[in-house]
Amino acid sequence: MATPGEAFVLRPQTPKSQNDAEVEGISAKVKMLKDLTVAIGDEIRDTSTISDLNNTFENTRVRLRGNMNRMLRMAERTGVSWKVWLAFFFAVFLLFFYVWLT
């Protein structure tokens, strides 16, 4: 046990223990980088999926707009307004819904 007047002397580490400490430090940094890389990859996949979904919705919107325009032109050619067609399709829907419930 050290007396009050003695200074504490740090023992020099052995080269093996220094290497082990450095390897542990480097391993921890590599693990952090790996986790960060995996997180970046997940984010890129999610962003790509969202982008694909956005493109799909845009294509669907364009197709629906085209179909609606064709239906309106068809309704104009027949001389029946789109409101009458809407009422007709709604009545057919109600008929199918009623048959489905009973």
Short mmCIF file of C-alpha atoms in Angstrom, two decimals:
data_model
loop_
_atom_site.label_atom_id
_atom_site.label_comp_id
_atom_site.label_asym_id
_atom_site.label_seq_id
_atom_site.Cartn_x
_atom_site.Cartn_y
_atom_site.Cartn_z
CA MET A 1 0.00 0.00 0.00
CA ALA A 2 1.29 3.44 -0.87
CA THR A 3 2.16 5.93 1.82
CA PRO A 4 0.85 9.52 1.57
CA GLY A 5 4.18 10.84 0.31
CA GLU A 6 4.58 8.38 -2.52
CA ALA A 7 3.40 9.25 -6.01
CA PHE A 8 1.33 6.82 -7.95
CA VAL A 9 3.25 5.43 -10.85
CA LEU A 10 1.37 4.35 -13.96
CA ARG A 11 2.46 1.01 -15.17
CA PRO A 12 3.20 0.97 -18.86
CA GLN A 13 0.88 -1.27 -20.78
CA THR A 14 2.27 -4.23 -22.57
CA PRO A 15 2.26 -4.06 -26.37
CA LYS A 16 -0.31 -6.85 -26.51
CA SER A 17 -2.76 -5.04 -24.25
CA GLN A 18 -2.22 -1.82 -26.25
CA ASN A 19 -2.96 -3.70 -29.47
CA ASP A 20 -6.04 -5.30 -27.92
CA ALA A 21 -7.34 -1.89 -26.82
CA GLU A 22 -6.74 -0.43 -30.29
CA VAL A 23 -8.41 -3.42 -31.96
CA GLU A 24 -11.44 -3.04 -29.69
CA GLY A 25 -11.63 0.68 -30.51
CA ILE A 26 -11.34 0.04 -34.24
CA SER A 27 -13.89 -2.80 -34.02
CA ALA A 28 -16.36 -0.47 -32.30
CA LYS A 29 -15.85 2.16 -35.01
CA VAL A 30 -16.28 -0.44 -37.77
CA LYS A 31 -19.50 -1.65 -36.12
CA MET A 32 -20.78 1.94 -35.97
CA LEU A 33 -19.95 2.44 -39.66
CA LYS A 34 -21.63 -0.85 -40.56
CA ASP A 35 -24.79 0.10 -38.66
CA LEU A 36 -24.77 3.52 -40.33
CA THR A 37 -24.33 1.93 -43.76
CA VAL A 38 -27.21 -0.48 -43.13
CA ALA A 39 -29.41 2.42 -41.99
CA ILE A 40 -28.51 4.40 -45.12
CA GLY A 41 -29.33 1.37 -47.29
CA ASP A 42 -32.71 0.96 -45.57
CA GLU A 43 -33.46 4.66 -46.10
CA ILE A 44 -32.53 4.42 -49.79
CA ARG A 45 -34.81 1.39 -50.24
CA ASP A 46 -37.66 3.16 -48.46
CA THR A 47 -37.16 6.28 -50.57
CA SER A 48 -37.07 4.17 -53.72
CA THR A 49 -40.28 2.40 -52.70
CA ILE A 50 -42.00 5.71 -51.98
CA SER A 51 -40.80 7.08 -55.31
CA ASP A 52 -42.16 4.01 -57.13
CA LEU A 53 -45.46 4.38 -55.28
CA ASN A 54 -45.61 8.06 -56.23
CA ASN A 55 -45.02 7.16 -59.90
CA THR A 56 -47.74 4.51 -59.73
CA PHE A 57 -50.22 7.00 -58.28
CA GLU A 58 -49.31 9.52 -60.97
CA ASN A 59 -49.88 6.94 -63.73
CA THR A 60 -53.19 5.94 -62.15
CA ARG A 61 -54.27 9.58 -61.93
CA VAL A 62 -53.48 10.12 -65.62
CA ARG A 63 -55.39 6.97 -66.61
CA LEU A 64 -58.40 7.89 -64.49
CA ARG A 65 -58.46 11.38 -65.95
CA GLY A 66 -58.35 9.90 -69.47
CA ASN A 67 -61.16 7.46 -68.67
CA MET A 68 -63.27 10.22 -67.16
CA ASN A 69 -62.76 12.41 -70.23
CA ARG A 70 -63.72 9.53 -72.54
CA MET A 71 -66.83 8.83 -70.47
CA LEU A 72 -67.82 12.50 -70.57
CA ARG A 73 -67.36 12.59 -74.36
CA MET A 74 -69.44 9.44 -74.68
CA ALA A 75 -72.17 10.96 -72.52
CA GLU A 76 -72.14 14.14 -74.61
CA ARG A 77 -72.48 12.15 -77.86
CA THR A 78 -75.47 10.21 -76.55
CA GLY A 79 -77.23 13.42 -75.53
CA VAL A 80 -77.50 12.31 -71.89
CA SER A 81 -75.76 14.46 -69.29
CA TRP A 82 -73.12 13.06 -66.98
CA LYS A 83 -75.43 13.60 -64.01
CA VAL A 84 -77.94 11.15 -65.46
CA TRP A 85 -75.15 8.60 -66.01
CA LEU A 86 -73.99 9.14 -62.43
CA ALA A 87 -77.53 8.58 -61.15
CA PHE A 88 -77.83 5.44 -63.31
CA PHE A 89 -74.58 3.94 -62.00
CA PHE A 90 -75.53 4.86 -58.44
CA ALA A 91 -78.90 3.12 -58.87
CA VAL A 92 -77.16 0.01 -60.25
CA PHE A 93 -74.75 0.11 -57.29
CA LEU A 94 -77.66 0.34 -54.85
CA LEU A 95 -79.36 -2.60 -56.57
CA PHE A 96 -76.23 -4.75 -56.26
CA PHE A 97 -75.76 -3.63 -52.66
CA TYR A 98 -79.39 -4.53 -51.80
CA VAL A 99 -79.06 -7.96 -53.44
CA TRP A 100 -75.79 -8.53 -51.59
CA LEU A 101 -77.38 -7.74 -48.20
CA THR A 102 -80.40 -9.98 -48.69
#
